[in-house]
mmCIF file of C-alpha atoms in Angstrom:
data_model
loop_
_atom_site.group_PDB
_atom_site.id
_atom_site.type_symbol
_atom_site.label_atom_id
_atom_site.label_comp_id
_atom_site.label_asym_id
_atom_site.label_seq_id
_atom_site.Cartn_x
_atom_site.Cartn_y
_atom_site.Cartn_z
ATOM 1 C CA MET A 1 -2.942 22.611 -21.316
ATOM 2 C CA THR A 2 -0.331 20.802 -23.374
ATOM 3 C CA VAL A 3 1.819 18.407 -21.368
ATOM 4 C CA THR A 4 5.421 17.915 -22.378
ATOM 5 C CA ALA A 5 7.555 15.075 -21.052
ATOM 6 C CA VAL A 6 11.327 15.478 -21.048
ATOM 7 C CA ARG A 7 13.225 12.208 -21.387
ATOM 8 C CA PRO A 8 15.762 11.684 -18.598
ATOM 9 C CA THR A 9 19.102 9.976 -19.109
ATOM 10 C CA ALA A 10 18.868 6.328 -18.033
ATOM 11 C CA ARG A 11 20.770 5.515 -14.831
ATOM 12 C CA PRO A 12 20.817 1.695 -14.657
ATOM 13 C CA GLU A 13 23.275 1.795 -11.767
ATOM 14 C CA LEU A 14 20.356 2.904 -9.574
ATOM 15 C CA LEU A 15 19.045 -0.665 -9.683
ATOM 16 C CA ASP A 16 21.665 -1.445 -7.033
ATOM 17 C CA LEU A 17 19.527 0.616 -4.630
ATOM 18 C CA LEU A 18 16.387 -1.453 -5.201
ATOM 19 C CA GLY A 19 15.195 -3.435 -2.170
ATOM 20 C CA ARG A 20 17.698 -5.178 0.124
ATOM 21 C CA THR A 21 15.955 -3.727 3.158
ATOM 22 C CA PRO A 22 16.495 -4.887 6.748
ATOM 23 C CA VAL A 23 14.042 -6.518 9.126
ATOM 24 C CA VAL A 24 13.701 -5.317 12.707
ATOM 25 C CA ARG A 25 12.066 -6.803 15.791
ATOM 26 C CA VAL A 26 9.207 -4.590 16.997
ATOM 27 C CA THR A 27 8.115 -4.866 20.637
ATOM 28 C CA ALA A 28 6.479 -1.453 21.241
ATOM 29 C CA GLU A 29 3.067 -1.712 22.918
ATOM 30 C CA LEU A 30 0.408 -1.450 20.176
ATOM 31 C CA PRO A 31 -1.523 -0.694 22.363
ATOM 32 C CA TYR A 32 -0.860 -3.693 24.621
ATOM 33 C CA ALA A 33 2.316 -5.601 25.331
ATOM 34 C CA HIS A 34 2.971 -8.451 22.893
ATOM 35 C CA PRO A 35 5.786 -10.961 22.203
ATOM 36 C CA GLY A 36 7.034 -8.973 19.200
ATOM 37 C CA PHE A 37 6.922 -9.255 15.428
ATOM 38 C CA TRP A 38 9.317 -8.740 12.535
ATOM 39 C CA ALA A 39 8.924 -5.701 10.287
ATOM 40 C CA LYS A 40 10.602 -5.306 6.904
ATOM 41 C CA LEU A 41 11.591 -1.659 6.527
ATOM 42 C CA GLU A 42 10.890 -0.898 2.873
ATOM 43 C CA GLY A 43 11.111 2.830 3.541
ATOM 44 C CA LEU A 44 14.891 2.488 3.808
ATOM 45 C CA ALA A 45 15.242 1.610 0.108
ATOM 46 C CA ALA A 46 15.366 4.177 -2.682
ATOM 47 C CA GLY A 47 11.838 4.609 -3.990
ATOM 48 C CA GLY A 48 10.267 2.645 -1.135
ATOM 49 C CA MET A 49 8.430 -0.652 -1.451
ATOM 50 C CA LYS A 50 6.628 0.243 -4.675
ATOM 51 C CA ALA A 51 9.860 0.852 -6.559
ATOM 52 C CA ARG A 52 10.020 -2.939 -6.856
ATOM 53 C CA ALA A 53 6.656 -3.026 -8.645
ATOM 54 C CA ALA A 54 7.376 0.085 -10.704
ATOM 55 C CA VAL A 55 10.610 -1.304 -12.132
ATOM 56 C CA ALA A 56 8.968 -4.674 -12.847
ATOM 57 C CA MET A 57 6.015 -3.092 -14.657
ATOM 58 C CA LEU A 58 8.191 -0.918 -16.881
ATOM 59 C CA LEU A 59 10.623 -3.734 -17.678
ATOM 60 C CA GLY A 60 7.735 -6.067 -18.496
ATOM 61 C CA ALA A 61 6.171 -3.486 -20.809
ATOM 62 C CA ARG A 62 9.483 -2.919 -22.579
ATOM 63 C CA GLU A 63 9.991 -6.646 -23.101
ATOM 64 C CA ARG A 64 6.519 -6.932 -24.685
ATOM 65 C CA GLY A 65 7.048 -3.869 -26.864
ATOM 66 C CA GLU A 66 4.315 -1.885 -25.102
ATOM 67 C CA LEU A 67 6.769 0.758 -23.863
ATOM 68 C CA ARG A 68 9.278 2.181 -26.312
ATOM 69 C CA PRO A 69 12.686 3.454 -25.136
ATOM 70 C CA GLY A 70 12.272 6.953 -23.749
ATOM 71 C CA ALA A 71 8.468 6.971 -24.050
ATOM 72 C CA PRO A 72 6.485 8.666 -21.263
ATOM 73 C CA VAL A 73 4.883 6.717 -18.434
ATOM 74 C CA VAL A 74 1.528 7.967 -17.132
ATOM 75 C CA GLU A 75 -0.101 6.766 -13.921
ATOM 76 C CA SER A 76 -2.603 7.734 -11.217
ATOM 77 C CA THR A 77 -1.268 7.748 -7.661
ATOM 78 C CA SER A 78 -1.971 8.750 -4.083
ATOM 79 C CA GLY A 79 1.783 9.147 -3.649
ATOM 80 C CA THR A 80 3.667 5.957 -2.825
ATOM 81 C CA LEU A 81 3.701 4.391 -6.283
ATOM 82 C CA GLY A 82 4.552 7.822 -7.636
ATOM 83 C CA ILE A 83 7.875 7.782 -5.828
ATOM 84 C CA GLY A 84 8.486 4.252 -7.094
ATOM 85 C CA LEU A 85 7.763 5.312 -10.675
ATOM 86 C CA ALA A 86 10.018 8.358 -10.314
ATOM 87 C CA PHE A 87 12.792 5.932 -9.352
ATOM 88 C CA ALA A 88 11.978 3.548 -12.210
ATOM 89 C CA GLY A 89 11.768 6.410 -14.708
ATOM 90 C CA GLN A 90 15.203 7.715 -13.803
ATOM 91 C CA THR A 91 16.664 4.215 -13.754
ATOM 92 C CA LEU A 92 15.298 3.198 -17.162
ATOM 93 C CA GLY A 93 15.213 6.598 -18.894
ATOM 94 C CA HIS A 94 11.472 7.327 -19.099
ATOM 95 C CA PRO A 95 9.722 10.625 -18.316
ATOM 96 C CA VAL A 96 6.997 10.146 -15.710
ATOM 97 C CA VAL A 97 3.663 11.977 -15.693
ATOM 98 C CA LEU A 98 1.507 11.418 -12.613
ATOM 99 C CA VAL A 99 -2.064 12.339 -11.776
ATOM 100 C CA GLY A 100 -2.674 13.137 -8.120
ATOM 101 C CA ASP A 101 -5.539 14.902 -6.374
ATOM 102 C CA SER A 102 -6.122 17.795 -4.011
ATOM 103 C CA GLU A 103 -5.564 15.593 -0.956
ATOM 104 C CA LEU A 104 -2.005 14.731 -1.992
ATOM 105 C CA GLU A 105 0.250 16.225 0.670
ATOM 106 C CA PRO A 106 2.212 19.365 -0.314
ATOM 107 C CA SER A 107 5.454 17.670 0.769
ATOM 108 C CA MET A 108 4.767 14.725 -1.540
ATOM 109 C CA ARG A 109 3.998 17.059 -4.439
ATOM 110 C CA GLN A 110 7.305 18.838 -3.866
ATOM 111 C CA LEU A 111 9.204 15.567 -3.601
ATOM 112 C CA LEU A 112 7.722 14.133 -6.795
ATOM 113 C CA ARG A 113 8.526 17.300 -8.735
ATOM 114 C CA ALA A 114 12.037 17.361 -7.279
ATOM 115 C CA HIS A 115 12.541 13.868 -8.755
ATOM 116 C CA GLY A 116 11.583 15.190 -12.197
ATOM 117 C CA VAL A 117 7.953 14.073 -12.309
ATOM 118 C CA HIS A 118 5.355 16.123 -14.189
ATOM 119 C CA LEU A 119 2.446 16.228 -11.737
ATOM 120 C CA GLU A 120 -1.183 16.862 -12.654
ATOM 121 C CA ILE A 121 -3.687 17.552 -9.863
ATOM 122 C CA VAL A 122 -7.447 16.970 -10.133
ATOM 123 C CA ASP A 123 -9.414 19.295 -7.878
ATOM 124 C CA ARG A 124 -12.680 17.468 -7.284
ATOM 125 C CA PRO A 125 -13.706 13.826 -6.772
ATOM 126 C CA ALA A 126 -15.963 12.057 -9.240
ATOM 127 C CA ALA A 127 -19.582 11.486 -8.231
ATOM 128 C CA GLN A 128 -18.969 7.743 -8.576
ATOM 129 C CA GLY A 129 -15.580 6.390 -7.533
ATOM 130 C CA GLY A 130 -14.334 9.506 -5.732
ATOM 131 C CA TRP A 131 -10.786 10.761 -6.170
ATOM 132 C CA GLN A 132 -9.627 7.523 -7.756
ATOM 133 C CA ALA A 133 -12.150 7.808 -10.602
ATOM 134 C CA ALA A 134 -11.338 11.488 -11.080
ATOM 135 C CA ARG A 135 -7.629 10.736 -11.387
ATOM 136 C CA LEU A 136 -8.279 7.956 -13.894
ATOM 137 C CA ALA A 137 -10.424 10.253 -16.031
ATOM 138 C CA ARG A 138 -7.574 12.765 -16.296
ATOM 139 C CA LEU A 139 -5.110 9.944 -16.922
ATOM 140 C CA ARG A 140 -7.051 8.822 -19.981
ATOM 141 C CA GLN A 141 -6.945 12.375 -21.338
ATOM 142 C CA LEU A 142 -3.174 12.416 -20.893
ATOM 143 C CA LEU A 143 -2.777 9.124 -22.715
ATOM 144 C CA ALA A 144 -4.484 10.712 -25.711
ATOM 145 C CA GLU A 145 -2.279 13.821 -25.511
ATOM 146 C CA LEU A 146 1.098 12.077 -25.174
ATOM 147 C CA PRO A 147 2.159 10.019 -28.217
ATOM 148 C CA GLY A 148 3.423 6.562 -27.241
ATOM 149 C CA ALA A 149 2.571 7.028 -23.564
ATOM 150 C CA TYR A 150 2.303 3.876 -21.458
ATOM 151 C CA TRP A 151 -0.085 3.347 -18.546
ATOM 152 C CA PRO A 152 1.152 0.671 -16.103
ATOM 153 C CA ASP A 153 -2.364 0.280 -14.597
ATOM 154 C CA GLN A 154 -0.954 -0.774 -11.253
ATOM 155 C CA TYR A 155 -4.238 -2.219 -9.933
ATOM 156 C CA ASN A 156 -4.616 -4.734 -12.742
ATOM 157 C CA ASN A 157 -1.076 -5.320 -14.024
ATOM 158 C CA PRO A 158 0.302 -8.800 -13.180
ATOM 159 C CA ASP A 159 3.846 -7.385 -13.358
ATOM 160 C CA ASN A 160 2.928 -5.501 -10.176
ATOM 161 C CA ARG A 161 2.772 -8.862 -8.390
ATOM 162 C CA ALA A 162 5.909 -10.129 -10.108
ATOM 163 C CA GLY A 163 7.900 -7.179 -8.802
ATOM 164 C CA TYR A 164 7.645 -8.509 -5.270
ATOM 165 C CA ALA A 165 9.424 -11.793 -5.937
ATOM 166 C CA SER A 166 12.574 -10.125 -4.614
ATOM 167 C CA LEU A 167 10.724 -9.090 -1.445
ATOM 168 C CA ALA A 168 9.666 -12.690 -0.859
ATOM 169 C CA ALA A 169 13.219 -13.936 -1.467
ATOM 170 C CA GLU A 170 14.632 -11.446 1.014
ATOM 171 C CA LEU A 171 12.092 -12.368 3.692
ATOM 172 C CA GLY A 172 12.810 -16.054 3.143
ATOM 173 C CA ALA A 173 16.529 -15.451 3.637
ATOM 174 C CA GLN A 174 16.157 -13.119 6.618
ATOM 175 C CA LEU A 175 13.705 -15.174 8.703
ATOM 176 C CA HIS A 176 14.401 -18.711 9.867
ATOM 177 C CA HIS A 177 10.681 -19.439 10.150
ATOM 178 C CA LEU A 178 7.381 -17.630 9.608
ATOM 179 C CA ASP A 179 3.859 -18.544 10.767
ATOM 180 C CA ILE A 180 1.823 -15.407 10.041
ATOM 181 C CA LEU A 181 2.345 -12.656 7.460
ATOM 182 C CA VAL A 182 0.374 -9.406 7.755
ATOM 183 C CA CYS A 183 0.010 -7.338 4.547
ATOM 184 C CA SER A 184 -1.693 -4.055 3.783
ATOM 185 C CA VAL A 185 -3.872 -4.221 0.672
ATOM 186 C CA GLY A 186 -4.242 -1.400 -1.853
ATOM 187 C CA THR A 187 -3.459 -2.617 -5.348
ATOM 188 C CA GLY A 188 -3.100 -6.148 -3.995
ATOM 189 C CA GLY A 189 0.342 -6.465 -5.581
ATOM 190 C CA HIS A 190 2.725 -7.115 -2.723
ATOM 191 C CA SER A 191 0.510 -9.585 -0.838
ATOM 192 C CA ALA A 192 -0.150 -11.566 -4.041
ATOM 193 C CA GLY A 193 3.491 -11.389 -5.057
ATOM 194 C CA VAL A 194 5.017 -12.695 -1.844
ATOM 195 C CA ILE A 195 2.542 -15.271 -0.566
ATOM 196 C CA GLY A 196 3.159 -17.921 -3.254
ATOM 197 C CA PRO A 197 6.950 -18.059 -2.879
ATOM 198 C CA LEU A 198 6.746 -17.853 0.918
ATOM 199 C CA ARG A 199 4.197 -20.668 1.144
ATOM 200 C CA ARG A 200 6.497 -22.842 -0.922
ATOM 201 C CA HIS A 201 9.053 -22.107 1.797
ATOM 202 C CA TRP A 202 6.577 -22.444 4.703
ATOM 203 C CA PRO A 203 3.423 -24.298 3.516
ATOM 204 C CA ALA A 204 1.382 -23.564 6.664
ATOM 205 C CA LEU A 205 1.949 -19.806 6.478
ATOM 206 C CA ARG A 206 -1.193 -17.768 7.258
ATOM 207 C CA LEU A 207 -1.881 -14.495 5.437
ATOM 208 C CA ILE A 208 -3.784 -11.662 7.118
ATOM 209 C CA GLY A 209 -4.943 -8.800 4.903
ATOM 210 C CA VAL A 210 -5.309 -5.286 6.292
ATOM 211 C CA ASP A 211 -7.725 -2.914 4.581
ATOM 212 C CA ALA A 212 -8.998 0.582 5.368
ATOM 213 C CA THR A 213 -12.477 1.358 6.608
ATOM 214 C CA GLY A 214 -14.491 2.701 3.690
ATOM 215 C CA SER A 215 -12.624 0.540 1.165
ATOM 216 C CA THR A 216 -14.489 -1.764 -1.213
ATOM 217 C CA ILE A 217 -11.677 -4.298 -1.750
ATOM 218 C CA PHE A 218 -13.053 -6.995 0.549
ATOM 219 C CA GLY A 219 -16.753 -6.250 0.112
ATOM 220 C CA GLN A 220 -17.431 -3.297 2.381
ATOM 221 C CA PRO A 221 -19.403 -0.314 1.004
ATOM 222 C CA ALA A 222 -17.362 2.579 -0.377
ATOM 223 C CA ARG A 223 -17.021 5.680 1.801
ATOM 224 C CA PRO A 224 -14.671 8.676 1.714
ATOM 225 C CA ARG A 225 -11.338 7.600 3.207
ATOM 226 C CA LEU A 226 -8.938 9.788 5.142
ATOM 227 C CA MET A 227 -6.099 7.276 4.902
ATOM 228 C CA ARG A 228 -3.958 7.118 1.784
ATOM 229 C CA GLY A 229 -2.009 4.162 0.416
ATOM 230 C CA LEU A 230 -4.237 1.298 1.518
ATOM 231 C CA GLY A 231 -7.768 0.505 0.511
ATOM 232 C CA SER A 232 -9.496 1.309 -2.764
ATOM 233 C CA SER A 233 -12.797 2.477 -4.187
ATOM 234 C CA ILE A 234 -12.442 -0.013 -7.064
ATOM 235 C CA HIS A 235 -11.828 -3.773 -7.139
ATOM 236 C CA PRO A 236 -8.202 -4.419 -8.206
ATOM 237 C CA ARG A 237 -7.675 -7.595 -10.197
ATOM 238 C CA ASN A 238 -4.306 -8.130 -8.511
ATOM 239 C CA VAL A 239 -5.902 -9.066 -5.172
ATOM 240 C CA ALA A 240 -5.405 -12.800 -4.520
ATOM 241 C CA TYR A 241 -8.579 -13.328 -2.489
ATOM 242 C CA ASP A 242 -8.131 -17.073 -2.127
ATOM 243 C CA ALA A 243 -4.717 -16.574 -0.500
ATOM 244 C CA PHE A 244 -6.027 -14.719 2.566
ATOM 245 C CA ASP A 245 -6.984 -16.472 5.776
ATOM 246 C CA GLU A 246 -8.647 -13.405 7.263
ATOM 247 C CA VAL A 247 -9.022 -9.652 6.780
ATOM 248 C CA HIS A 248 -8.967 -6.722 9.211
ATOM 249 C CA TRP A 249 -10.352 -3.249 8.531
ATOM 250 C CA ILE A 250 -8.529 -0.482 10.379
ATOM 251 C CA GLY A 251 -9.709 3.085 10.921
ATOM 252 C CA PRO A 252 -7.542 6.223 10.899
ATOM 253 C CA ALA A 253 -7.490 6.607 14.694
ATOM 254 C CA GLU A 254 -6.042 3.109 15.125
ATOM 255 C CA ALA A 255 -3.448 3.687 12.400
ATOM 256 C CA VAL A 256 -2.311 7.045 13.813
ATOM 257 C CA ASP A 257 -2.165 5.723 17.364
ATOM 258 C CA SER A 258 0.032 2.840 16.199
ATOM 259 C CA CYS A 259 2.332 5.087 14.138
ATOM 260 C CA ARG A 260 2.961 7.319 17.127
ATOM 261 C CA ARG A 261 3.507 4.383 19.485
ATOM 262 C CA LEU A 262 5.995 2.930 16.992
ATOM 263 C CA ALA A 263 7.859 6.229 16.762
ATOM 264 C CA ARG A 264 8.118 6.499 20.559
ATOM 265 C CA GLY A 265 8.738 2.852 21.331
ATOM 266 C CA SER A 266 10.661 1.370 18.389
ATOM 267 C CA PHE A 267 11.991 4.476 16.589
ATOM 268 C CA VAL A 268 10.973 2.996 13.228
ATOM 269 C CA SER A 269 7.561 4.095 12.014
ATOM 270 C CA GLY A 270 5.728 5.175 8.868
ATOM 271 C CA GLY A 271 2.359 6.285 7.561
ATOM 272 C CA TRP A 272 -1.176 4.993 7.388
ATOM 273 C CA SER A 273 -0.350 1.527 6.035
ATOM 274 C CA THR A 274 2.475 1.053 8.501
ATOM 275 C CA GLY A 275 0.283 1.945 11.461
ATOM 276 C CA ALA A 276 -2.488 -0.341 10.246
ATOM 277 C CA VAL A 277 -0.330 -3.440 9.709
ATOM 278 C CA ALA A 278 1.604 -2.850 12.947
ATOM 279 C CA ARG A 279 -1.651 -2.831 14.927
ATOM 280 C CA VAL A 280 -2.737 -6.123 13.421
ATOM 281 C CA ALA A 281 0.712 -7.758 13.610
ATOM 282 C CA ALA A 282 0.963 -6.946 17.329
ATOM 283 C CA TRP A 283 -2.528 -8.384 17.852
ATOM 284 C CA ALA A 284 -1.588 -11.561 15.946
ATOM 285 C CA ALA A 285 1.582 -12.001 18.009
ATOM 286 C CA ARG A 286 -0.452 -11.574 21.202
ATOM 287 C CA VAL A 287 -3.319 -13.960 20.370
ATOM 288 C CA HIS A 288 -1.058 -16.625 18.818
ATOM 289 C CA PRO A 289 1.637 -17.161 21.469
ATOM 290 C CA GLY A 290 4.776 -18.722 20.040
ATOM 291 C CA ALA A 291 3.908 -17.825 16.441
ATOM 292 C CA VAL A 292 6.495 -16.011 14.329
ATOM 293 C CA VAL A 293 4.750 -12.969 12.874
ATOM 294 C CA ALA A 294 6.070 -10.590 10.217
ATOM 295 C CA THR A 295 4.790 -7.606 8.274
ATOM 296 C CA VAL A 296 6.017 -5.015 5.789
ATOM 297 C CA PHE A 297 6.326 -1.299 6.565
ATOM 298 C CA PRO A 298 5.893 0.183 3.057
ATOM 299 C CA ASP A 299 7.504 3.565 3.722
ATOM 300 C CA GLY A 300 8.848 5.832 6.432
ATOM 301 C CA PRO A 301 7.264 8.681 8.403
ATOM 302 C CA HIS A 302 8.595 11.708 6.544
ATOM 303 C CA ARG A 303 5.728 12.356 4.098
ATOM 304 C CA TYR A 304 3.237 12.161 6.993
ATOM 305 C CA LEU A 305 4.623 14.915 9.220
ATOM 306 C CA GLY A 306 1.683 17.144 8.249
ATOM 307 C CA THR A 307 -0.945 14.431 8.749
ATOM 308 C CA VAL A 308 -0.314 11.400 10.956
ATOM 309 C CA TYR A 309 2.116 13.268 13.226
ATOM 310 C CA ASP A 310 0.346 16.647 13.225
ATOM 311 C CA ASP A 311 -2.014 17.323 16.158
ATOM 312 C CA ASP A 312 -3.755 20.114 14.273
ATOM 313 C CA PHE A 313 -4.521 17.713 11.419
ATOM 314 C CA LEU A 314 -6.069 15.250 13.873
ATOM 315 C CA THR A 315 -8.213 17.965 15.425
ATOM 316 C CA ALA A 316 -9.349 19.250 12.034
ATOM 317 C CA HIS A 317 -10.486 15.746 11.066
ATOM 318 C CA GLY A 318 -12.077 14.881 14.390
ATOM 319 C CA LEU A 319 -9.595 12.156 15.295
ATOM 320 C CA ASP A 320 -9.384 11.405 19.016
ATOM 321 C CA LEU A 321 -6.731 8.778 19.710
ATOM 322 C CA THR A 322 -8.394 7.866 23.008
ATOM 323 C CA ASP A 323 -11.189 6.415 20.840
ATOM 324 C CA ALA A 324 -8.802 4.101 18.953
ATOM 325 C CA ALA A 325 -9.961 0.486 19.239
ATOM 326 C CA THR A 326 -7.681 -1.793 21.239
ATOM 327 C CA ARG A 327 -9.039 -5.055 19.781
ATOM 328 C CA PRO A 328 -11.094 -5.968 16.717
ATOM 329 C CA VAL A 329 -14.827 -6.441 16.525
ATOM 330 C CA GLU A 330 -15.589 -9.839 14.982
ATOM 331 C CA ILE A 331 -18.086 -10.177 12.103
ATOM 332 C CA PRO A 332 -19.093 -13.484 10.450
ATOM 333 C CA HIS A 333 -18.825 -12.273 6.846
ATOM 334 C CA PRO A 334 -17.757 -9.035 5.114
ATOM 335 C CA TYR A 335 -21.350 -7.882 4.526
ATOM 336 C CA ALA A 336 -22.623 -8.430 8.072
ATOM 337 C CA ALA A 337 -21.864 -4.891 9.264
ATOM 338 C CA GLU A 338 -20.218 -1.731 8.015
ATOM 339 C CA ALA A 339 -16.779 -1.303 9.563
ATOM 340 C CA SER A 340 -16.243 2.074 11.198
ATOM 341 C CA GLY A 341 -13.223 1.044 13.260
ATOM 342 C CA TRP A 342 -11.118 -2.069 13.764
ATOM 343 C CA VAL A 343 -13.083 -5.076 12.468
ATOM 344 C CA ARG A 344 -11.962 -8.655 11.797
ATOM 345 C CA CYS A 345 -13.472 -11.297 9.524
ATOM 346 C CA THR A 346 -12.212 -14.823 8.879
ATOM 347 C CA ARG A 347 -14.334 -15.212 5.742
ATOM 348 C CA VAL A 348 -12.671 -13.721 2.664
ATOM 349 C CA ALA A 349 -14.262 -13.725 -0.779
ATOM 350 C CA ASP A 350 -14.005 -11.740 -3.974
ATOM 351 C CA PRO A 351 -16.856 -9.193 -3.726
ATOM 352 C CA LEU A 352 -17.421 -9.466 -7.505
ATOM 353 C CA SER A 353 -17.804 -13.252 -7.343
ATOM 354 C CA PRO A 354 -21.289 -14.712 -7.902
ATOM 355 C CA GLU A 355 -20.840 -16.387 -4.500
ATOM 356 C CA ARG A 356 -20.402 -13.072 -2.647
ATOM 357 C CA THR A 357 -23.621 -13.344 -0.612
ATOM 358 C CA PRO A 358 -23.332 -15.150 2.738
#
């Protein structure tokens, strides 16, 4: 099938909608009472959190001459970056072609197309690398079909990190002090992008990474993952391994339980990543009394009405929220045991490093 990409009219005024999101104090029990933590509500900005990275990657490519005016942008996505790229494409005048997969929610497909995205769907995972590898294989075909097309390569593009300088600046202005920052990790962009500037502000700041069970990012074996938006079956080069003080792996039951508790107890909520970081942030606030804890909620709940907030979806996937872990299991290094639920490790190393073995 021949793919055509229609160039939109640039709308630079949309940049005024980028970022500038509020922080809110969260005290809902997750699942226990805790002193509270601060959450930055990126879902309230146009394009969500990843619009920051999307705009930065396209602007960087234009400055280097890698992306010509009006040329198409092609990327693989599980959804969240797709919305960010749709925003960046409209803002800067670039058609956007995205490769999703069969597990991409129908509501997200409709939303992406409504924003003018051309969406390609792969219908089976690759034998090695799963859905992510299958999407990348189709992406490479599209790059050959579309003259002048640009691939941001979000997992390995340093402009991804650079896009979150504004997020760090906003957090620094909104919080008088910060002891612990909890970040979900998928591409590794937002944790790597904010920790440097924030540690210049608060040198003793601790960074806790939150990954998904079944993700390979921090050295666990790859398994099929129900959760979208955090975790990876590849090893992104944007992950700043040496910046993390510890990592937690969260399973889908813990993430869903937290999302629903947030919705009932704090009104603000979101999807898989939001539930995962909220669980860990509440734990950090509880076990470090007096510490100021903050996290980032990447998006809101709306795209997850048919998954996280759907009882039939939970039943179909065998998720029983009464089985959700209420505290992490401790392991001495990332290769000591395979995480099937909430697991914590204070040893963080690049799994591709020669020093990966304990």
